[in-house]
Amino acid sequence: MSNQLTKTSEFLSRRLILGTTIAGALIFFIVGIIFWGGFNTAMEATNNLEFCISCHEMENNVYQEYKPTIHYSNRTGVRASCPDCHVPDPWIHKVVRKIKASNEIYHKLVGTVDTPEKFDNNRLLMAKRVWNTMKETDSRECRNCHNLESMNPKFQKPRARKQHLNAFETGQTCIDCHKGIAHKSVREELTDEEIETLEAPNPEFAREIPELFKEGLEEIKIIEAKQKIEESEKQKIVLENQQAEIDAAVEQALQSYKKQSSKQTSGKSSSADNNEQKSTQSSNINIDWSKAANREVTLFYPGESSLEWVMNGRDHGGARPFIKGGDRCTTCHDNETADMGKKIVTGKTAETTPIPNKRGSVPVSIDSTYDKSFLYLRFSWPDTKHVPVPFIEGGKMDPENPMKLAIMFATDEVEYADRTGCWATCHHDAKSMPHSPDKQTIEASEYSKQYDFSQGITKYLKESRTKIEVKGKRGKKRGGWDKLKEGTELQAELDAQHFMDIIRYKSGDGSIEDGHILAERKMGSNHGTEFEAKLKNNRWTLIMKRKLISDRASDISLSKDQVYNFGFAIHDDYTNARYHHVSLGYKLGFDNADVEINAKTQ
């Protein structure tokens, strides 16, 4: 027994590194475990939701904002609480974060944010600290749950699909786009320079697109192609029914004509017969619409979302890919225009004077076809009940015209037309827009005698201006109405066909205006275009027949082997100016399956 004790004593007394005995090391080890356990227990006790909201500053402010969000409650029951987003998982980074938290204890003691007013005054500063940290770590805490490599674009909206693809290729990180998802957003309080810096891609974060993501892109491409075919088949049935109605109307008109001819009267038809003939008269634009291609386009209410609004990152999260990457508006928004219109028309964004009960979107069916000389477009959409405009006497902006439809064409030579279509003509200082100059300012301008500003500032293109103010820094008005180029420069732009060709139909008197947009919107008499419009069963149908080739310099001639930028707008319910519904910018071509508006040959 004594020998064993002696051996044990000798063993424990044996020297190790730096003269430490085994006994000392063992005591050190035991104390270390106790210390580590206590330290880790203390750390974890301060690393949960209950501890985070134990002070009223957090409980009364950010916690109340967090509760209604999807991170707190969702269909799967997975909750991301405060430490999941704000405390790193890696141990070293976690300890560093806990040490930094001592600063928060100090501010708790001195009452820096102990009232809602103080909290809001410091909210931007606190948010910027979090955003910058997430930016530096490639949104490490977000990626604990949301891993780009695990995402399947098949289940994402087109906008998310495109933005996540950009993230792989350019080095975007989660926080670049996803601010204010759990708390009140203060992004709009950042300066333009701060937004540019904070949301710029970091090439170090770029990564190879994983096979799962590529496979998802291919799958959704197949699914969408199948849906397109199904929609086309449904539309064929609609077209056949419409053609049957036309044939019936033609037959009825012929029978009515024969009946009139057989009457032995003084040579004049009765008033009733004339009315009947007028109501059953067949179309003068006789086209076999069953040969046309069909596409449904949802127009939406744009409010005050001008070209400058689209190009400003403060207003529009897609400004960078639009400007830097050349992304088209349809890339992200083609399938969500109805939601966009609903958001804008109610004044949630880009609208300071909403019209109560105005519809946010209009689904329009477009049939497109052509022959050797003409392009034919047929538009069909549901009419709307009259919604009086509260800030207009009588409630109707344009009492003479229940409906107006404007169509624009342009080549890619017009800057931004390739991405936005007719949006390239809409500016923040145009008539009825936020920065529209008043009458006195316009009349005092040196340009007032050269251009017709009697109706205010109309649509114009960037090509006609020396400068366009996009961001409105230091109180500047956005747009460029008073930055006109000289006459010779404008003529050169016109000669190069750097303009938007516009045709407009007015339902009040059936008149047609034909013009172009460069320095201003210049409308003239009709030149080779026919329109037929009718309102039946609360549905408008409008047919356009336009010459493909024009001999007029201010028209865009349409070549069958080219693709053109196309957009249109509908002023329904007696509206005027910006209170219309508009399309995104689409591509129009001839027997071209790759474009959105594909005119098929007769």
XYZ file of C-alpha atoms in Angstrom:
602
model
C 0.000 0.000 0.000
C 2.794 2.387 0.980
C 4.658 1.464 -2.192
C 1.623 2.426 -4.282
C 1.334 5.749 -2.480
C 5.015 6.334 -2.981
C 4.750 5.554 -6.692
C 1.670 7.794 -6.991
C 3.470 10.596 -5.202
C 6.473 10.209 -7.424
C 4.252 10.207 -10.513
C 2.403 13.372 -9.444
C 5.698 15.053 -8.620
C 7.154 14.335 -12.042
C 8.150 17.533 -13.841
C 6.600 18.553 -17.195
C 6.977 21.640 -19.375
C 8.373 24.734 -17.635
C 8.870 22.772 -14.433
C 5.174 22.160 -13.861
C 4.405 18.943 -11.990
C 1.745 16.506 -13.107
C -0.174 17.288 -9.899
C -0.082 20.970 -10.678
C -1.168 20.317 -14.259
C -4.042 18.162 -13.017
C -5.198 20.871 -10.604
C -4.854 23.394 -13.415
C -6.929 21.134 -15.660
C -9.717 20.711 -13.103
C -9.798 24.411 -12.301
C -9.790 25.143 -16.037
C -12.802 22.916 -16.600
C -14.639 24.611 -13.753
C -13.663 28.047 -15.032
C -14.505 27.174 -18.639
C -17.840 25.707 -17.625
C -18.698 28.762 -15.585
C -17.503 31.144 -18.291
C -19.381 29.305 -21.019
C -22.506 29.061 -18.870
C -22.364 32.793 -18.219
C -21.844 33.478 -21.919
C -24.778 31.323 -22.948
C -26.965 32.891 -20.249
C -26.412 36.243 -21.956
C -26.964 34.741 -25.387
C -30.731 34.239 -25.606
C -33.835 36.251 -26.461
C -34.978 36.608 -22.847
C -31.707 38.224 -21.777
C -31.630 40.488 -24.845
C -35.053 41.980 -24.104
C -34.577 42.135 -20.334
C -33.946 45.877 -20.589
C -36.823 48.122 -21.609
C -34.772 49.789 -24.370
C -34.801 46.538 -26.357
C -38.159 45.204 -25.188
C -40.117 48.365 -25.996
C -38.448 49.188 -29.306
C -36.765 46.609 -31.538
C -38.518 43.613 -29.960
C -41.946 45.063 -30.807
C -40.810 45.620 -34.391
C -39.367 42.117 -34.609
C -42.487 40.239 -33.445
C -44.627 40.787 -36.585
C -41.804 39.614 -38.900
C -41.235 36.206 -40.447
C -38.092 35.726 -38.344
C -40.279 35.600 -35.223
C -43.231 33.551 -36.483
C -43.625 31.571 -39.715
C -45.198 28.466 -41.211
C -42.249 26.193 -40.341
C -41.881 27.327 -36.722
C -38.178 28.136 -37.081
C -37.372 31.284 -35.118
C -34.261 33.418 -35.545
C -33.857 35.349 -32.300
C -31.553 38.248 -31.397
C -28.292 36.268 -30.887
C -28.835 34.294 -34.109
C -28.446 37.518 -36.067
C -26.231 39.619 -33.804
C -23.841 37.186 -32.082
C -21.309 35.163 -34.134
C -21.166 31.379 -33.834
C -17.364 30.972 -34.037
C -16.020 31.127 -30.465
C -13.305 33.757 -30.983
C -15.683 36.098 -32.810
C -18.320 35.471 -30.145
C -15.941 36.501 -27.355
C -14.940 39.628 -29.268
C -18.614 40.509 -29.697
C -19.245 40.028 -25.967
C -16.341 42.300 -25.116
C -17.707 44.958 -27.462
C -21.065 44.605 -25.712
C -19.539 46.290 -22.681
C -19.998 49.531 -24.592
C -23.736 48.836 -24.660
C -23.727 48.387 -20.878
C -22.110 51.798 -20.536
C -24.804 53.443 -22.678
C -27.453 51.607 -20.664
C -26.063 53.137 -17.475
C -25.873 56.688 -18.864
C -29.335 56.460 -20.516
C -28.289 57.088 -24.133
C -31.401 55.380 -25.558
C -33.681 55.090 -22.519
C -36.669 56.770 -24.209
C -38.310 56.050 -27.586
C -37.301 59.507 -28.777
C -33.653 58.960 -27.869
C -33.732 55.506 -29.410
C -35.027 56.850 -32.735
C -32.466 59.654 -32.711
C -29.682 57.057 -32.437
C -31.310 54.356 -34.564
C -29.409 55.136 -37.770
C -26.052 55.136 -35.972
C -26.770 51.752 -34.399
C -28.074 50.312 -37.667
C -24.982 51.465 -39.585
C -22.733 49.676 -37.106
C -24.629 46.429 -37.659
C -24.751 46.872 -41.453
C -21.024 47.591 -41.670
C -20.196 44.549 -39.535
C -22.356 42.321 -41.712
C -20.815 43.802 -44.847
C -17.288 43.057 -43.556
C -18.136 39.434 -42.676
C -20.066 38.646 -45.887
C -23.267 38.538 -43.801
C -21.895 35.625 -41.768
C -24.835 35.420 -39.371
C -27.386 35.518 -42.208
C -25.582 32.620 -43.877
C -25.933 30.451 -40.795
C -29.489 29.832 -42.053
C -29.597 31.248 -45.577
C -26.827 29.747 -47.668
C -26.665 30.958 -51.285
C -25.230 27.598 -52.355
C -28.318 25.812 -51.020
C -30.869 28.048 -52.741
C -32.963 26.690 -55.599
C -34.052 29.495 -57.952
C -36.962 27.351 -59.126
C -38.833 28.420 -55.978
C -37.892 32.095 -56.153
C -39.521 35.063 -57.811
C -37.774 36.312 -60.972
C -36.393 39.362 -59.159
C -34.862 37.270 -56.332
C -33.550 34.764 -58.861
C -31.741 37.484 -60.790
C -30.378 39.253 -57.712
C -28.994 36.043 -56.239
C -27.332 35.251 -59.543
C -25.762 38.728 -59.403
C -24.598 37.961 -55.866
C -22.622 34.954 -57.086
C -21.094 36.729 -60.055
C -20.305 40.170 -58.606
C -19.828 39.546 -54.883
C -22.999 40.998 -53.387
C -23.797 39.970 -49.828
C -27.123 39.558 -48.003
C -27.136 42.907 -46.194
C -26.681 44.792 -49.476
C -30.359 44.210 -50.241
C -31.947 42.966 -47.023
C -31.981 45.874 -44.593
C -34.891 46.489 -42.248
C -36.220 42.931 -42.453
C -36.594 42.557 -38.678
C -36.660 46.170 -37.497
C -37.814 49.554 -38.673
C -35.929 50.461 -41.847
C -33.797 53.606 -41.783
C -32.031 52.981 -45.091
C -33.651 56.090 -46.568
C -31.740 58.187 -44.027
C -28.392 57.183 -45.525
C -26.692 59.628 -47.869
C -26.295 58.650 -51.516
C -22.567 58.190 -50.937
C -23.205 55.888 -47.972
C -25.642 53.775 -49.983
C -23.173 53.526 -52.856
C -20.381 52.377 -50.542
C -22.440 50.081 -48.342
C -24.181 48.296 -51.232
C -21.276 48.062 -53.670
C -20.260 44.487 -54.566
C -17.084 43.109 -53.025
C -15.179 41.009 -55.603
C -13.706 38.972 -52.735
C -17.187 37.636 -52.000
C -17.778 36.455 -55.590
C -18.077 32.715 -55.941
C -18.693 30.080 -58.554
C -22.332 29.389 -59.337
C -23.121 25.955 -57.838
C -24.589 23.158 -59.912
C -27.773 23.134 -57.791
C -28.433 26.763 -58.718
C -27.705 26.137 -62.405
C -30.038 23.140 -62.410
C -32.761 25.237 -60.788
C -32.400 27.894 -63.483
C -32.795 25.266 -66.200
C -35.814 23.735 -64.448
C -37.647 27.050 -64.116
C -36.877 27.854 -67.749
C -38.623 24.624 -68.782
C -41.550 25.263 -66.425
C -42.076 28.814 -67.714
C -41.852 27.649 -71.340
C -44.540 25.043 -70.617
C -46.735 27.660 -68.963
C -46.301 29.908 -71.985
C -47.490 27.121 -74.300
C -50.506 26.425 -72.081
C -51.435 30.114 -72.041
C -51.073 30.217 -75.822
C -53.437 27.244 -76.202
C -56.002 28.926 -73.973
C -55.715 32.103 -75.983
C -56.285 30.197 -79.230
C -59.694 29.201 -77.920
C -60.430 32.821 -77.026
C -59.319 33.962 -80.491
C -61.502 31.344 -82.177
C -64.513 32.536 -80.189
C -63.734 36.146 -81.087
C -63.407 35.234 -84.745
C -66.750 33.448 -84.583
C -68.326 36.638 -83.181
C -66.784 38.680 -85.998
C -68.046 36.246 -88.641
C -71.519 36.369 -87.098
C -71.456 40.182 -87.092
C -70.377 40.245 -90.754
C -73.157 37.856 -91.707
C -75.692 39.923 -89.771
C -74.467 43.083 -91.489
C -74.800 41.464 -94.923
C -78.306 40.299 -94.166
C -79.225 43.769 -92.937
C -77.787 45.311 -96.115
C -79.756 42.915 -98.327
C -82.896 43.704 -96.395
C -82.392 47.435 -96.900
C -81.685 47.025 -100.615
C -84.895 45.078 -101.136
C -87.095 47.745 -99.569
C -89.278 49.655 -101.994
C -88.998 53.047 -100.409
C -88.059 56.509 -101.490
C -84.439 55.418 -101.488
C -83.654 56.250 -97.848
C -83.342 53.806 -95.000
C -85.217 54.378 -91.814
C -83.390 55.738 -88.763
C -83.812 52.404 -86.976
C -82.260 50.554 -89.918
C -79.307 52.945 -89.967
C -78.690 52.391 -86.254
C -78.862 48.642 -86.686
C -76.418 48.733 -89.583
C -73.987 50.877 -87.599
C -74.081 48.594 -84.601
C -73.400 45.459 -86.653
C -70.904 46.965 -89.082
C -67.889 44.710 -89.538
C -64.318 45.829 -89.000
C -62.472 47.604 -91.778
C -59.290 45.979 -90.467
C -59.932 42.433 -91.623
C -57.190 40.172 -90.331
C -57.162 36.499 -89.460
C -56.411 36.870 -85.782
C -56.056 33.117 -85.349
C -52.642 33.515 -86.997
C -51.542 36.146 -84.509
C -49.345 35.596 -81.475
C -50.789 36.490 -78.085
C -49.248 37.847 -74.932
C -50.879 39.158 -71.774
C -49.229 42.218 -70.296
C -50.273 43.649 -66.942
C -50.090 47.426 -66.932
C -49.575 49.053 -63.560
C -50.016 52.427 -61.942
C -46.556 54.093 -61.832
C -47.236 57.089 -59.595
C -44.145 59.272 -59.364
C -41.596 56.592 -60.288
C -39.756 58.566 -62.966
C -36.583 57.532 -64.807
C -34.629 59.381 -62.115
C -36.506 57.376 -59.458
C -35.590 54.133 -61.233
C -31.912 55.154 -61.418
C -31.598 56.256 -57.791
C -30.546 53.561 -55.311
C -32.285 55.399 -52.488
C -35.667 54.908 -54.218
C -35.120 51.736 -56.193
C -33.114 48.768 -54.950
C -32.497 47.623 -58.528
C -30.755 50.843 -59.576
C -27.265 49.339 -59.570
C -28.027 46.283 -61.765
C -30.089 48.563 -64.028
C -27.269 51.082 -64.544
C -24.136 48.966 -64.120
C -25.373 45.614 -65.358
C -27.795 46.740 -68.054
C -30.642 44.693 -66.556
C -34.057 45.243 -68.116
C -37.041 46.119 -65.933
C -38.810 42.975 -67.171
C -35.995 40.796 -65.825
C -37.145 41.354 -62.258
C -40.645 42.775 -62.514
C -42.501 41.152 -65.435
C -44.494 38.820 -63.166
C -45.092 41.235 -60.305
C -46.503 44.367 -61.943
C -49.921 43.839 -60.334
C -48.324 43.838 -56.863
C -46.245 46.886 -57.753
C -49.307 48.785 -58.943
C -51.231 47.940 -55.770
C -48.368 49.201 -53.629
C -47.961 52.468 -55.545
C -51.626 53.308 -56.082
C -52.280 53.169 -52.337
C -49.452 55.600 -51.633
C -47.096 53.132 -49.937
C -44.333 54.215 -52.282
C -43.723 56.659 -55.153
C -47.075 58.454 -54.799
C -47.881 61.534 -52.719
C -51.434 62.124 -54.007
C -53.169 58.727 -54.201
C -56.653 58.474 -55.693
C -58.872 56.418 -53.349
C -60.213 53.177 -54.896
C -58.293 53.595 -58.171
C -57.238 50.229 -59.527
C -53.535 49.499 -59.400
C -53.225 47.371 -62.519
C -54.929 46.450 -65.792
C -54.465 43.035 -67.470
C -54.225 43.589 -71.228
C -54.339 40.877 -73.880
C -52.228 41.747 -76.943
C -52.519 39.975 -80.291
C -49.782 40.775 -82.808
C -49.465 39.981 -86.488
C -48.257 41.530 -89.742
C -48.440 41.305 -93.502
C -46.185 42.720 -96.205
C -47.145 46.330 -95.474
C -48.666 46.660 -92.006
C -48.236 45.771 -88.346
C -51.490 44.862 -86.572
C -51.936 44.992 -82.797
C -55.146 44.181 -80.966
C -55.466 45.264 -77.329
C -58.255 44.011 -75.078
C -58.821 44.835 -71.398
C -61.635 45.183 -68.819
C -63.166 48.626 -68.331
C -63.400 50.102 -64.857
C -66.121 51.837 -62.892
C -65.712 55.576 -62.627
C -63.619 56.622 -59.629
C -63.875 60.417 -59.087
C -60.561 62.201 -58.586
C -60.870 64.118 -55.293
C -58.531 66.953 -56.247
C -60.157 67.670 -59.647
C -63.416 69.603 -59.971
C -66.018 67.242 -61.393
C -63.795 64.235 -60.690
C -62.689 63.795 -64.321
C -59.267 64.977 -65.499
C -60.161 64.639 -69.200
C -63.981 64.671 -69.448
C -63.892 64.394 -73.251
C -62.031 61.091 -73.333
C -63.098 58.034 -71.336
C -60.019 56.261 -72.685
C -56.752 57.108 -74.420
C -54.084 54.650 -75.534
C -50.519 55.614 -76.451
C -47.958 53.327 -78.082
C -44.221 54.009 -78.355
C -41.464 52.458 -80.448
C -37.706 53.000 -80.296
C -34.440 51.419 -81.331
C -31.602 50.552 -78.969
C -29.934 53.775 -80.091
C -32.061 55.570 -77.489
C -30.290 55.269 -74.139
C -32.258 53.283 -71.550
C -34.993 52.390 -74.064
C -33.482 48.913 -74.297
C -34.137 48.451 -70.573
C -37.154 50.609 -69.801
C -39.079 51.122 -73.046
C -41.152 54.304 -72.865
C -39.986 54.870 -69.260
C -36.974 56.641 -70.804
C -39.286 59.596 -71.538
C -40.712 60.036 -68.036
C -38.907 62.496 -65.786
C -39.216 63.852 -62.267
C -39.791 67.412 -63.491
C -42.524 66.659 -66.037
C -46.042 67.998 -65.679
C -47.770 66.752 -62.476
C -44.526 65.185 -61.195
C -42.902 66.211 -57.865
C -40.245 68.557 -59.301
C -42.299 70.093 -62.092
C -41.437 73.817 -62.349
C -44.229 76.344 -61.809
C -45.628 78.513 -64.591
C -43.604 81.588 -63.613
C -40.337 79.633 -63.680
C -41.131 78.199 -67.093
C -42.082 81.556 -68.573
C -38.874 83.112 -67.252
C -36.783 80.444 -68.964
C -34.839 81.261 -72.139
C -36.396 78.158 -73.720
C -40.015 79.226 -73.266
C -40.054 80.933 -76.673
C -38.482 77.991 -78.495
C -40.662 75.210 -77.145
C -44.315 74.782 -76.361
C -44.431 74.716 -72.579
C -48.008 76.010 -72.453
C -49.192 72.688 -71.017
C -46.185 72.318 -68.732
C -43.108 70.152 -69.214
C -43.923 67.157 -71.393
C -42.028 63.930 -71.910
C -38.448 64.175 -73.198
C -35.326 62.061 -73.696
C -31.890 62.265 -72.091
C -30.419 62.661 -75.606
C -31.939 66.152 -75.773
C -30.319 67.391 -72.555
C -26.771 68.299 -71.584
C -27.344 66.929 -68.081
C -29.956 65.022 -66.088
C -30.006 65.403 -62.316
C -30.724 61.913 -60.996
C -30.198 62.001 -57.234
C -31.186 65.564 -56.361
C -28.182 66.187 -54.149
C -27.938 69.328 -52.045
C -31.537 70.293 -52.722
C -31.304 70.207 -56.520
C -34.445 69.445 -58.524
C -34.339 66.098 -60.285
C -34.621 65.982 -64.072
C -33.282 68.307 -66.753
C -36.099 70.349 -68.297
C -33.908 73.491 -68.500
C -30.703 71.771 -69.696
C -31.593 71.667 -73.400
C -28.988 71.111 -76.091
C -28.529 73.595 -78.932
C -30.677 73.356 -82.059
C -27.955 71.855 -84.268
C -27.225 69.171 -81.670
C -30.913 68.314 -81.410
C -31.210 68.052 -85.176
C -28.284 65.650 -85.209
C -30.045 63.491 -82.608
C -33.225 63.553 -84.672
C -31.362 62.612 -87.851
C -29.791 59.670 -86.018
C -33.321 58.553 -84.998
C -32.540 59.065 -81.323
C -36.185 59.622 -80.515
C -39.262 57.748 -79.364
C -41.993 57.274 -81.975
C -45.430 57.745 -80.390
C -48.987 57.145 -81.645
C -51.997 58.049 -79.514
C -55.689 57.237 -79.885
C -58.467 59.227 -78.167
C -61.789 57.502 -77.665
C -63.787 60.730 -77.276
C -63.753 61.687 -80.958
C -61.784 58.765 -82.350
C -58.886 61.047 -83.298
C -55.352 59.800 -83.851
C -52.197 61.756 -83.024
C -48.855 60.791 -84.521
C -45.626 62.261 -83.224
C -42.253 61.749 -81.579
C -40.429 62.525 -78.342
C -36.977 64.062 -78.164
C -36.687 67.531 -76.638
C -40.429 67.467 -75.989
C -43.490 65.524 -77.030
C -44.450 66.802 -80.468
C -47.779 65.499 -81.720
C -49.082 66.032 -85.235
C -51.622 64.686 -87.657
C -52.016 60.997 -88.333
C -49.633 59.415 -90.828
C -50.518 55.946 -92.040
C -52.100 54.474 -88.909
C -55.673 53.270 -88.378
C -57.449 52.525 -85.107
C -60.748 50.862 -84.340
C -62.076 50.806 -80.786
C -65.232 49.491 -79.182
C -66.532 49.033 -75.669
C -68.707 45.943 -75.311
C -69.742 44.025 -72.205
C -67.518 46.274 -70.075
C -64.461 45.388 -72.132
C -62.447 47.595 -74.450
C -61.059 46.218 -77.697
C -58.743 48.414 -79.740
C -57.119 47.435 -83.035
C -54.171 49.288 -84.540
C -53.042 49.019 -88.163
C -49.706 50.757 -88.701
C -47.489 51.024 -91.770
C -44.243 49.123 -91.411
C -42.288 51.552 -93.581
C -42.713 55.296 -93.284
C -41.364 58.079 -95.480
C -41.425 60.547 -92.590
C -38.193 61.321 -90.711
C -39.939 61.427 -87.334
C -41.303 57.878 -87.660
C -39.542 54.608 -86.866
C -39.753 52.264 -89.848
C -40.106 48.644 -88.772
C -37.903 46.068 -90.452
C -38.932 42.437 -90.204
C -35.412 41.284 -89.341
C -34.952 43.734 -86.460
C -36.122 43.968 -82.842
C -37.624 47.162 -81.396
C -38.336 48.515 -77.938
C -42.041 48.716 -77.303
C -44.191 50.149 -74.548
C -47.715 51.463 -74.160
C -49.951 53.252 -71.702
C -53.704 53.456 -71.125
C -55.458 56.471 -69.663
C -58.725 54.951 -68.500
C -61.550 56.561 -66.535
C -61.042 60.080 -67.958
C -57.508 60.399 -66.557
C -54.639 62.546 -67.749
C -50.881 63.085 -67.343
C -49.132 60.589 -65.027
C -52.345 59.127 -63.585
C -52.405 56.349 -66.190
C -51.409 52.677 -66.309
C -48.207 51.765 -68.125
C -46.308 48.741 -69.343
C -42.715 47.844 -68.711
C -40.392 47.981 -71.692
C -40.843 44.981 -73.985
C -39.195 43.803 -77.186
C -41.219 43.639 -80.401
C -40.129 41.514 -83.339
C -41.432 39.599 -86.326
C -41.654 35.790 -86.269
C -39.162 35.899 -83.429
C -39.841 33.548 -80.528
C -37.233 35.267 -78.345
C -39.173 38.539 -77.947
C -42.134 39.307 -75.696
C -44.351 40.803 -78.440
C -43.897 38.486 -81.405
C -45.852 39.566 -84.502
C -46.542 36.499 -86.623
C -47.039 36.702 -90.356
C -50.450 36.417 -91.986
